[in-house]
């Protein structure tokens, strides 16, 4: 397994900034750029050795954008940036996204304010000085009035706790911590645990090279043809031609992409009409089912069943062995786990060198140094790939575990629920901001654009504090409660909370189980604007310490 590169421990140094940002991924990079443009001094810390966050870590074979995709999974703050970068495929490979982020870092000279290979081990708030102090693994400390946690919604790897797993003597790799050196599967017997987006992208690639692949599947999944294709120069030109209009369209769209919205219910159509639309979308591939399909798939059980039946039939058409096809039949509401785009995943089960184990009927009992043992037998293996996902959305904040007023830890505050207001701030943790945290649209929105919009709002709030001589801001617990009701109210009107998924925290034992993302799409940004327009209703403020008081404390 890869280990984090770490600088040697040293102590004593204390540096002062206006803002400390944790994380140099898509969100942290924009935080640095935007806040620096505002004239603030900013320091960014990241455990990786370069920019990219999730895109730096997730280098497993087959890793690609698996959303609506390029060229619109990108920053929008600069027309020049949009005009100078050519995307080549609709579902860009990990290396292409990382190359783009490296270009952004070069173009805006971001690295000079980022300290890489540096892990923040502690962050605590001092009420008297209205400052956050972060301490890194080197013992160095940085003090700043504002702390931005751009720690990633999909960054904290979920390592399964299976008897004997640490005794397994072969190579073990988690997809979210993939080595930078090439990993060879040639001649190896590989077991893969996990059939979410990462497993479904990686398994066909591994199977092409490995001697044998044993897929250990806990939940069968609906997966849709990725429909990856080259982006033509004409399409790139079209995307850039009237950038202001394209950008406005992105901001108006519920998911943050410049596409037309649709409004048709599946139940308005006859079964034949539905079948025809599903077939058209299947042939086209990509995220069409969600962007150009029906509006009630995630709301109505009956509508949901019509699409689920269609996908199950498609899986049966592809997979030749009926017993294997049976094991691959998903039985949850379609769309209520993260929709997956696949590139030859189901065909992979027609290969002679691939075996599917259904862990629901044949669970893993233990690992030995050379095998994985399930209830019905032993599978000798040379390599283990953990495509077991992440402690998502809230996990990275809890791993950081900042300490707010009175030394209260986030773990304590979030014991039962991820309390927050607007998905941005937490009562008792003044001047701390989360990007893509629980309570925000996060992974349900075009993430670079979502980060820009959250950070623009945060920048405005910082300006507001400065102009009014205020030193600290945090939400009231009443506003947190109201926001929780709004988030849950929207989610509970859908089928999403009824399925176990990383969206509901059900993949992590002991985690509060509820749907924590804001599902109102771009309405969220309207809510942010309204709150700001009403003088930051729902937040409480403190006057700024005088320089002398701050110094004394
Ligand atoms: P996911 O989507 O959380 O998938 C993880 C997979 O691993 C999923 O099939 C899990 O089964 C399985 N899993 C997790 N723990 C275990 C244990 N202990 N035993 C057996 N199987 C297990 O993570 P991904 O990395 O694929 O994707 C994350 C996001 O990254 C993705 O949605 C995109 O947005 C990008 P389960 O379904 O929980 O039964």
Coordinates of C-alpha atoms and ligand atoms in Angstrom, one line a residue:
X1 CA 0.0 0.0 0.0
X2 CA 1.3 3.5 -0.7
X3 CA 2.5 5.5 2.2
X4 CA 2.2 9.3 2.5
X5 CA 5.5 11.1 1.8
X6 CA 6.4 13.0 4.8
X7 CA 9.0 15.8 5.5
X8 CA 11.1 15.3 8.7
X9 CA 9.6 16.5 12.0
X10 CA 10.8 19.8 13.2
X11 CA 9.3 22.2 15.7
X12 CA 9.1 25.8 16.9
X13 CA 8.2 27.8 13.7
X14 CA 4.9 29.7 13.8
X15 CA 3.8 31.4 10.7
X16 CA 1.0 33.9 10.3
X17 CA -1.5 34.1 7.4
X18 CA -4.9 35.5 6.7
X19 CA -6.2 32.1 5.6
X20 CA -5.0 28.5 6.0
X21 CA -6.4 26.1 3.4
X22 CA -6.1 22.4 4.0
X23 CA -6.1 20.5 0.7
X24 CA -4.6 21.3 -2.7
X25 CA -7.2 19.5 -4.8
X26 CA -9.7 21.1 -7.1
X27 CA -11.3 23.2 -4.3
X28 CA -8.1 24.1 -2.4
X29 CA -6.5 25.3 -5.6
X30 CA -9.3 27.7 -6.4
X31 CA -9.4 28.8 -2.7
X32 CA -5.8 29.8 -3.0
X33 CA -6.3 31.6 -6.3
X34 CA -9.4 33.5 -5.3
X35 CA -8.4 34.6 -1.9
X36 CA -5.0 35.6 -3.1
X37 CA -6.7 37.7 -5.7
X38 CA -8.6 39.4 -2.9
X39 CA -5.3 40.5 -1.4
X40 CA -5.2 37.9 1.4
X41 CA -2.1 35.9 2.5
X42 CA -2.9 32.3 2.1
X43 CA -1.0 29.1 3.0
X44 CA -2.2 25.7 1.6
X45 CA -1.1 22.3 3.0
X46 CA -1.4 19.0 1.3
X47 CA -0.1 15.5 2.1
X48 CA 0.5 14.7 -1.5
X49 CA 3.6 15.8 -3.4
X50 CA 1.7 17.9 -6.0
X51 CA -1.7 19.4 -6.7
X52 CA -4.8 17.4 -7.7
X53 CA -6.3 15.9 -4.6
X54 CA -8.5 13.0 -5.6
X55 CA -7.1 13.2 -9.1
X56 CA -3.6 12.9 -7.7
X57 CA -4.4 9.8 -5.6
X58 CA -6.8 7.9 -7.8
X59 CA -4.5 6.5 -10.4
X60 CA -5.9 3.0 -10.7
X61 CA -6.2 1.5 -14.2
X62 CA -9.3 2.7 -16.0
X63 CA -9.8 5.8 -13.7
X64 CA -11.8 8.4 -15.7
X65 CA -14.3 11.2 -15.2
X66 CA -17.5 9.3 -14.8
X67 CA -20.0 12.1 -14.8
X68 CA -21.4 14.3 -17.6
X69 CA -17.7 15.0 -18.2
X70 CA -15.4 17.1 -20.4
X71 CA -15.1 19.8 -21.5
X72 CA -17.3 21.1 -18.7
X73 CA -15.8 19.4 -15.7
X74 CA -13.5 22.4 -15.2
X75 CA -13.0 25.7 -13.6
X76 CA -15.1 28.5 -15.0
X77 CA -13.6 31.6 -13.4
X78 CA -11.3 32.4 -16.4
X79 CA -12.4 32.6 -20.0
X80 CA -8.7 32.5 -21.0
X81 CA -8.2 29.3 -19.1
X82 CA -11.3 27.8 -20.9
X83 CA -10.0 28.9 -24.2
X84 CA -6.5 27.6 -23.9
X85 CA -7.1 24.1 -22.7
X86 CA -8.2 21.4 -25.1
X87 CA -10.0 18.4 -23.7
X88 CA -9.7 15.3 -25.9
X89 CA -12.4 12.9 -24.6
X90 CA -15.8 13.2 -23.1
X91 CA -14.8 10.9 -20.2
X92 CA -11.3 12.2 -19.6
X93 CA -8.7 9.9 -18.1
X94 CA -7.3 10.6 -14.7
X95 CA -4.0 11.7 -16.3
X96 CA -5.8 14.2 -18.5
X97 CA -7.6 15.8 -15.5
X98 CA -4.4 15.9 -13.5
X99 CA -2.5 17.5 -16.5
X100 CA -5.2 20.2 -16.5
X101 CA -4.9 20.8 -12.8
X102 CA -1.1 21.0 -13.1
X103 CA -1.5 23.5 -15.9
X104 CA -3.8 25.6 -13.7
X105 CA -1.2 25.4 -10.9
X106 CA 1.5 26.6 -13.4
X107 CA -0.5 29.3 -15.0
X108 CA -1.5 30.9 -11.7
X109 CA 1.7 30.2 -9.9
X110 CA -0.1 28.4 -7.2
X111 CA 2.7 26.2 -5.9
X112 CA 4.6 29.0 -4.3
X113 CA 1.9 29.1 -1.6
X114 CA 1.4 25.4 -1.2
X115 CA 3.4 23.2 1.1
X116 CA 3.2 19.7 -0.2
X117 CA 4.0 16.4 1.6
X118 CA 2.7 18.1 4.8
X119 CA 0.0 16.5 6.8
X120 CA -2.1 18.7 9.1
X121 CA -2.5 16.8 12.3
X122 CA -4.3 19.3 14.5
X123 CA -6.4 22.4 14.0
X124 CA -7.8 24.3 17.0
X125 CA -9.5 27.6 17.6
X126 CA -8.5 30.2 20.1
X127 CA -11.5 32.3 21.2
X128 CA -9.5 35.1 22.7
X129 CA -7.4 35.8 19.6
X130 CA -10.1 34.7 17.1
X131 CA -7.5 32.6 15.4
X132 CA -7.1 29.1 14.2
X133 CA -3.8 27.3 14.8
X134 CA -2.9 24.4 12.6
X135 CA -0.1 22.1 13.4
X136 CA 1.5 19.9 10.8
X137 CA 3.2 16.5 11.2
X138 CA 6.6 18.4 11.1
X139 CA 5.6 20.2 14.3
X140 CA 5.4 23.5 12.4
X141 CA 2.4 25.8 13.2
X142 CA 0.5 28.3 11.2
X143 CA -2.0 30.8 12.7
X144 CA -4.8 32.5 10.7
X145 CA -8.2 34.0 11.4
X146 CA -9.7 31.8 8.7
X147 CA -9.5 28.0 8.1
X148 CA -10.8 26.5 4.9
X149 CA -11.1 22.7 4.9
X150 CA -10.9 21.7 1.2
X151 CA -10.2 18.1 2.4
X152 CA -12.2 16.3 -0.2
X153 CA -15.5 14.5 -0.3
X154 CA -13.9 11.3 -1.6
X155 CA -10.5 11.2 0.1
X156 CA -10.5 9.1 3.2
X157 CA -10.1 5.5 2.0
X158 CA -12.4 2.9 3.5
X159 CA -10.2 0.0 4.5
X160 CA -12.3 -3.1 5.1
X161 CA -11.7 -4.8 8.5
X162 CA -11.6 -8.5 7.5
X163 CA -10.0 -11.1 9.6
X164 CA -6.4 -11.8 8.4
X165 CA -6.3 -9.1 5.8
X166 CA -3.1 -7.7 7.2
X167 CA -1.5 -11.1 7.0
X168 CA -2.0 -11.3 3.3
X169 CA 1.5 -11.4 1.9
X170 CA 0.9 -10.3 -1.7
X171 CA 0.7 -6.7 -3.0
X172 CA -2.4 -4.8 -1.7
X173 CA -3.5 -1.6 -3.3
X174 CA -6.5 0.6 -2.5
X175 CA -7.8 2.3 -5.7
X176 CA -7.9 5.6 -3.9
X177 CA -4.2 5.3 -2.9
X178 CA -2.8 3.8 -6.0
X179 CA 1.0 3.6 -6.4
X180 CA 2.7 6.1 -8.7
X181 CA 4.9 3.3 -10.1
X182 CA 3.3 1.0 -12.7
X183 CA 1.5 -2.0 -11.2
X184 CA 1.9 -5.1 -13.2
X185 CA -0.9 -7.7 -13.1
X186 CA 0.8 -10.0 -15.7
X187 CA 0.6 -13.6 -14.7
X188 CA -1.0 -12.8 -11.3
X189 CA -4.1 -14.0 -9.6
X190 CA -5.9 -10.8 -8.5
X191 CA -8.8 -10.5 -6.1
X192 CA -10.8 -7.2 -6.3
X193 CA -13.2 -6.3 -3.5
X194 CA -15.7 -3.7 -4.5
X195 CA -17.9 -3.0 -7.5
X196 CA -18.6 0.7 -7.2
X197 CA -17.4 3.2 -9.8
X198 CA -13.7 2.4 -9.1
X199 CA -14.0 -1.4 -9.2
X200 CA -16.2 -1.3 -12.3
X201 CA -13.6 1.0 -14.1
X202 CA -10.6 -1.1 -12.9
X203 CA -11.9 -4.7 -13.3
X204 CA -11.9 -4.8 -17.2
X205 CA -8.4 -3.3 -17.3
X206 CA -7.0 -5.7 -14.8
X207 CA -8.7 -8.7 -16.4
X208 CA -7.0 -7.9 -19.7
X209 CA -3.6 -8.5 -18.2
X210 CA -4.0 -10.7 -15.1
X211 CA -3.8 -14.5 -15.1
X212 CA -7.0 -14.6 -13.1
X213 CA -9.4 -12.1 -11.5
X214 CA -11.7 -13.0 -8.6
X215 CA -14.4 -10.3 -8.3
X216 CA -15.7 -10.2 -4.7
X217 CA -19.1 -8.4 -5.0
X218 CA -21.2 -7.4 -2.1
X219 CA -23.8 -5.4 -4.0
X220 CA -24.6 -5.8 -7.7
X221 CA -24.7 -2.5 -9.5
X222 CA -26.5 -0.8 -12.3
X223 CA -23.9 0.5 -14.7
X224 CA -24.5 2.4 -18.0
X225 CA -22.3 2.5 -21.1
X226 CA -19.8 5.3 -20.7
X227 CA -20.2 6.4 -24.3
X228 CA -16.7 7.8 -24.1
X229 CA -15.7 9.5 -27.4
X230 CA -13.3 12.1 -28.7
X231 CA -14.3 15.7 -28.4
X232 CA -14.0 17.2 -31.9
X233 CA -12.3 20.6 -32.5
X234 CA -15.7 21.9 -33.6
X235 CA -17.3 20.9 -30.2
X236 CA -14.4 22.6 -28.3
X237 CA -14.9 25.7 -30.4
X238 CA -18.7 25.6 -29.8
X239 CA -18.1 25.3 -26.0
X240 CA -16.0 28.4 -26.1
X241 CA -17.7 30.5 -28.7
X242 CA -20.0 32.4 -26.4
X243 CA -18.5 31.6 -23.0
X244 CA -20.6 34.0 -21.0
X245 CA -23.7 32.3 -22.2
X246 CA -22.3 28.8 -21.6
X247 CA -21.2 29.7 -18.1
X248 CA -24.6 31.2 -17.3
X249 CA -26.2 28.0 -18.5
X250 CA -23.9 26.0 -16.3
X251 CA -24.8 28.1 -13.3
X252 CA -28.5 27.8 -14.0
X253 CA -28.5 24.0 -14.5
X254 CA -29.4 21.8 -11.5
X255 CA -26.2 19.8 -11.9
X256 CA -23.9 22.6 -13.1
X257 CA -23.6 21.6 -16.7
X258 CA -24.7 23.6 -19.8
X259 CA -27.4 21.3 -20.9
X260 CA -31.1 21.7 -21.4
X261 CA -33.2 20.4 -18.6
X262 CA -36.1 18.1 -19.2
X263 CA -39.4 17.7 -17.5
X264 CA -41.1 14.5 -18.6
X265 CA -42.3 11.9 -16.1
X266 CA -41.8 8.2 -16.9
X267 CA -45.4 7.5 -16.0
X268 CA -46.7 9.9 -18.7
X269 CA -45.3 7.6 -21.3
X270 CA -46.5 4.2 -22.4
X271 CA -44.2 1.2 -21.7
X272 CA -43.2 1.2 -25.4
X273 CA -42.3 4.9 -25.4
X274 CA -40.3 4.4 -22.3
X275 CA -38.5 1.5 -23.8
X276 CA -37.7 3.5 -26.9
X277 CA -36.3 6.4 -24.8
X278 CA -34.2 4.1 -22.6
X279 CA -32.8 2.3 -25.7
X280 CA -31.9 5.6 -27.3
X281 CA -30.1 6.8 -24.1
X282 CA -28.4 3.4 -23.7
X283 CA -27.0 3.5 -27.3
X284 CA -25.8 7.1 -26.8
X285 CA -24.1 6.3 -23.5
X286 CA -22.8 8.7 -20.8
X287 CA -25.0 10.5 -18.3
X288 CA -28.0 10.8 -20.6
X289 CA -30.2 8.7 -18.4
X290 CA -29.9 11.3 -15.7
X291 CA -29.7 14.4 -17.8
X292 CA -32.1 13.6 -20.6
X293 CA -34.3 10.8 -19.2
X294 CA -37.3 11.1 -16.9
X295 CA -37.6 13.4 -13.9
X296 CA -39.3 11.0 -11.6
X297 CA -36.9 8.0 -11.6
X298 CA -35.5 8.9 -8.2
X299 CA -39.0 9.8 -6.8
X300 CA -41.5 7.2 -8.0
X301 CA -41.1 3.5 -7.3
X302 CA -43.0 2.6 -10.4
X303 CA -40.9 4.9 -12.6
X304 CA -37.8 3.6 -11.0
X305 CA -38.8 0.0 -11.6
X306 CA -39.3 0.7 -15.4
X307 CA -35.7 1.8 -15.7
X308 CA -34.3 -0.8 -13.4
X309 CA -36.0 -3.6 -15.4
X310 CA -34.5 -2.1 -18.6
X311 CA -30.9 -2.1 -17.2
X312 CA -31.3 -5.6 -15.8
X313 CA -32.4 -6.9 -19.2
X314 CA -29.4 -5.3 -20.8
X315 CA -27.0 -7.0 -18.3
X316 CA -28.6 -10.3 -19.1
X317 CA -28.2 -9.7 -22.9
X318 CA -24.4 -9.2 -22.4
X319 CA -23.5 -11.8 -19.8
X320 CA -23.5 -15.3 -21.3
X321 CA -23.5 -17.5 -18.2
X322 CA -27.1 -17.2 -16.7
X323 CA -25.8 -18.0 -13.2
X324 CA -23.2 -15.2 -13.4
X325 CA -25.9 -12.9 -14.8
X326 CA -28.2 -13.8 -11.8
X327 CA -25.4 -12.7 -9.4
X328 CA -25.0 -9.4 -11.3
X329 CA -28.7 -8.5 -11.0
X330 CA -29.0 -5.3 -9.0
X331 CA -32.1 -5.2 -6.7
X332 CA -32.0 -1.7 -5.2
X333 CA -33.7 1.4 -6.7
X334 CA -31.7 2.4 -9.7
X335 CA -29.9 5.7 -9.3
X336 CA -30.0 5.6 -5.5
X337 CA -26.4 4.4 -5.4
X338 CA -24.0 6.6 -7.4
X339 CA -24.7 5.9 -11.1
X340 CA -21.8 4.2 -12.7
X341 CA -20.5 4.5 -16.2
X342 CA -18.8 1.4 -17.5
X343 CA -16.4 0.5 -20.3
X344 CA -16.8 -3.2 -21.0
X345 CA -17.5 -4.2 -17.4
X346 CA -20.3 -6.7 -18.0
X347 CA -18.5 -8.3 -21.0
X348 CA -15.6 -9.0 -18.7
X349 CA -17.6 -11.7 -17.0
X350 CA -17.6 -13.6 -20.4
X351 CA -13.8 -14.1 -20.1
X352 CA -12.4 -17.4 -18.9
X353 CA -10.1 -15.7 -16.5
X354 CA -12.7 -13.9 -14.4
X355 CA -14.8 -15.4 -11.5
X356 CA -17.6 -13.6 -9.7
X357 CA -18.2 -14.3 -6.1
X358 CA -21.4 -13.1 -4.6
X359 CA -20.5 -12.2 -1.1
X360 CA -24.1 -12.0 0.0
X361 CA -24.4 -15.8 -0.3
X362 CA -20.7 -16.6 0.0
X363 CA -19.1 -14.1 2.4
X364 CA -15.4 -13.6 3.0
X365 CA -14.4 -15.4 6.1
X366 CA -10.7 -14.5 6.2
X367 CA -7.5 -13.9 4.4
X368 CA -4.4 -16.1 4.7
X369 CA -1.0 -15.0 3.5
X370 CA -1.8 -16.5 0.0
X371 CA -5.5 -16.6 -0.4
X372 CA -9.0 -15.2 0.4
X373 CA -11.3 -17.8 2.0
X374 CA -15.0 -17.5 1.5
X375 CA -17.7 -19.7 3.0
X376 CA -17.6 -22.1 0.1
X377 CA -13.9 -22.3 -0.5
X378 CA -10.4 -20.9 -0.8
X379 CA -9.2 -18.7 -3.7
X380 CA -5.4 -18.5 -4.0
X381 CA -4.3 -15.0 -4.9
X382 CA -1.1 -13.0 -5.6
X383 CA -2.6 -9.5 -5.3
X384 CA -5.5 -7.8 -3.6
X385 CA -7.2 -4.7 -5.0
X386 CA -9.4 -2.8 -2.6
X387 CA -12.0 -0.9 -4.6
X388 CA -13.8 -0.3 -1.3
X389 CA -14.4 3.4 -1.6
X390 CA -14.3 6.1 1.0
X391 CA -15.6 7.4 4.2
X392 CA -17.2 10.0 2.0
X393 CA -18.5 13.5 2.4
X394 CA -17.9 13.9 6.2
X395 CA -15.1 11.4 6.6
X396 CA -12.2 13.8 5.8
X397 CA -13.5 16.5 8.2
X398 CA -13.8 13.9 11.0
X399 CA -10.3 12.6 10.2
X400 CA -9.0 16.2 10.6
X401 CA -11.2 16.6 13.8
X402 CA -10.8 20.3 14.4
X403 CA -11.3 21.7 17.9
X404 CA -13.7 24.7 18.1
X405 CA -14.8 26.8 21.0
X406 CA -13.9 25.4 24.4
X407 CA -11.8 22.8 22.8
X408 CA -14.9 20.9 21.5
X409 CA -13.9 18.4 18.9
X410 CA -15.8 17.9 15.7
X411 CA -16.0 14.2 16.4
X412 CA -18.0 15.1 19.5
X413 CA -20.1 17.7 17.8
X414 CA -20.9 15.3 14.9
X415 CA -21.5 12.2 17.0
X416 CA -25.1 11.8 15.9
X417 CA -25.4 14.1 12.9
X418 CA -23.1 16.3 10.7
X419 CA -24.5 19.6 12.1
X420 CA -23.8 22.6 9.8
X421 CA -25.5 25.5 8.2
X422 CA -25.6 25.8 4.4
X423 CA -23.1 23.0 4.2
X424 CA -20.4 25.6 4.9
X425 CA -20.1 26.4 8.6
X426 CA -20.5 24.7 11.9
X427 CA -21.8 26.3 15.2
X428 CA -18.9 26.4 17.7
X429 CA -16.3 26.4 15.0
X430 CA -16.1 30.1 14.0
X431 CA -14.4 31.1 10.8
X432 CA -14.0 27.5 9.7
X433 CA -15.4 26.7 6.2
X434 CA -16.0 23.4 4.6
X435 CA -16.0 22.9 0.8
X436 CA -18.2 20.2 -0.6
X437 CA -19.0 19.1 3.0
X438 CA -22.2 17.5 4.3
X439 CA -25.3 19.8 3.8
X440 CA -23.9 21.1 0.5
X441 CA -24.7 19.7 -3.0
X442 CA -21.1 18.4 -3.1
X443 CA -20.9 15.4 -5.4
X444 CA -24.4 16.1 -6.8
X445 CA -23.0 19.1 -8.6
X446 CA -20.2 19.8 -11.1
X447 CA -17.5 19.9 -8.4
X448 CA -15.1 22.5 -9.8
X449 CA -17.9 24.9 -10.4
X450 CA -19.5 24.1 -7.0
X451 CA -16.2 24.9 -5.3
X452 CA -15.9 28.2 -7.1
X453 CA -19.4 29.2 -6.1
X454 CA -18.9 28.2 -2.4
X455 CA -15.5 30.0 -2.3
X456 CA -16.8 33.2 -3.9
X457 CA -19.5 33.3 -1.2
X458 CA -16.9 32.7 1.5
X459 CA -14.7 35.5 0.0
X460 CA -17.6 37.8 0.2
X461 CA -18.3 36.9 3.8
X462 CA -14.6 37.6 4.7
X463 CA -14.9 41.0 3.0
X464 CA -18.1 41.7 4.9
X465 CA -16.2 40.9 8.2
X466 CA -13.3 43.1 7.3
X467 CA -15.5 46.1 6.2
X468 CA -17.6 46.0 9.4
X469 CA -14.6 45.4 11.8
X470 CA -15.9 41.9 12.7
X471 CA -13.6 39.1 13.8
X472 CA -15.6 36.0 14.0
X473 CA -18.7 34.4 12.4
X474 CA -20.5 31.2 12.9
X475 CA -24.0 29.9 12.4
X476 CA -26.5 29.7 15.2
X477 CA -27.7 26.2 16.2
X478 CA -31.2 27.2 15.2
X479 CA -30.1 27.9 11.7
X480 CA -28.3 24.6 11.6
X481 CA -31.5 22.9 12.7
X482 CA -33.5 24.7 10.0
X483 CA -30.9 23.7 7.4
X484 CA -31.0 20.1 8.5
X485 CA -34.7 20.1 8.1
X486 CA -34.4 21.6 4.6
X487 CA -31.7 19.1 3.5
X488 CA -33.7 16.1 4.9
X489 CA -37.0 17.4 3.6
X490 CA -35.7 17.4 0.1
X491 CA -34.0 14.0 0.4
X492 CA -36.9 12.3 2.1
X493 CA -39.1 13.2 -0.9
X494 CA -36.9 10.9 -3.0
X495 CA -35.9 7.2 -3.0
X496 CA -32.3 8.0 -2.2
X497 CA -32.4 7.6 1.6
X498 CA -34.0 4.1 1.2
X499 CA -30.8 2.5 -0.2
X500 CA -27.6 1.8 1.6
X501 CA -24.9 3.8 -0.1
X502 CA -21.9 6.1 0.7
X503 CA -24.4 8.9 0.2
X504 CA -26.2 7.7 3.3
X505 CA -23.0 6.8 5.2
X506 CA -24.2 3.1 5.3
X507 CA -20.8 1.9 3.9
X508 CA -19.0 2.9 7.1
X509 CA -19.9 0.9 10.2
X510 CA -21.1 3.1 13.0
X511 CA -21.5 6.2 10.9
X512 CA -24.7 8.2 11.4
X513 CA -27.0 6.9 8.6
X514 CA -28.8 9.6 6.8
X515 CA -28.7 11.4 3.5
X516 CA -26.5 14.4 4.1
X517 CA -26.2 16.1 0.7
X518 CA -28.4 19.0 -0.4
X519 CA -30.4 17.7 -3.4
X520 CA -31.9 21.0 -4.5
X521 CA -29.2 21.6 -7.2
X522 CA -28.6 25.1 -8.2
X523 CA -31.3 26.3 -5.8
X524 CA -28.5 26.0 -3.2
X525 CA -26.6 28.9 -4.7
X526 CA -29.8 31.0 -4.6
X527 CA -30.1 30.1 -0.9
X528 CA -26.5 31.3 -0.3
X529 CA -27.2 34.5 -2.2
X530 CA -30.4 35.1 -0.2
X531 CA -28.6 34.6 3.1
X532 CA -25.9 37.1 2.2
X533 CA -28.5 39.6 0.9
X534 CA -30.2 39.4 4.3
X535 CA -27.0 40.4 6.1
X536 CA -26.0 36.8 6.7
X537 CA -29.2 35.8 8.4
X538 CA -28.7 32.7 10.6
X539 CA -25.1 33.7 11.5
X540 CA -23.8 35.4 14.6
X541 CA -20.9 37.7 14.6
X542 CA -18.3 39.0 17.1
X543 CA -16.4 42.3 16.9
X544 CA -12.8 41.9 16.0
X545 CA -10.2 41.8 18.7
X546 CA -8.1 44.9 18.8
X547 CA -4.5 44.3 17.6
X548 CA -3.3 44.7 21.2
X549 CA -5.7 42.2 22.6
X550 CA -4.9 39.7 19.9
X551 CA -1.2 40.2 20.6
X552 CA -1.7 39.7 24.3
X553 CA -3.6 36.5 23.9
Ligands
LIG1 P1 -17.9 3.0 -3.7 O1 -18.9 3.5 -4.7 O2 -18.2 3.3 -2.3 O3 -17.7 1.4 -3.9 C1 -17.1 0.6 -3.0 C2 -17.4 -0.8 -3.3 O4 -16.7 -1.6 -2.3 C3 -18.9 -1.1 -3.2 O5 -19.1 -2.1 -4.1 C4 -19.0 -1.7 -1.8 O6 -20.1 -2.5 -1.6 C5 -17.7 -2.4 -1.6 N1 -17.3 -2.6 -0.3 C6 -16.9 -1.7 0.6 N2 -16.6 -2.3 1.8 C7 -16.7 -3.6 1.6 C8 -16.4 -4.8 2.4 N3 -16.0 -4.6 3.7 N4 -16.7 -6.0 1.9 C9 -17.1 -6.1 0.6 N5 -17.3 -5.1 -0.2 C10 -17.1 -3.8 0.3 O7 -16.4 3.6 -4.0 P2 -15.7 3.9 -5.4 O8 -14.3 4.2 -5.1 O9 -16.0 2.8 -6.3 O10 -16.4 5.1 -5.9 C11 -16.5 6.3 -5.1 C12 -16.8 7.5 -6.0 O11 -15.6 7.9 -6.6 C13 -17.7 7.2 -7.1 O12 -19.0 7.2 -6.8 C14 -17.4 8.4 -8.1 O13 -18.1 9.5 -7.7 C15 -16.0 8.6 -7.9 P3 -21.5 -2.0 -1.1 O14 -22.1 -1.3 -2.4 O15 -21.2 -0.9 0.0 O16 -22.3 -3.1 -0.6

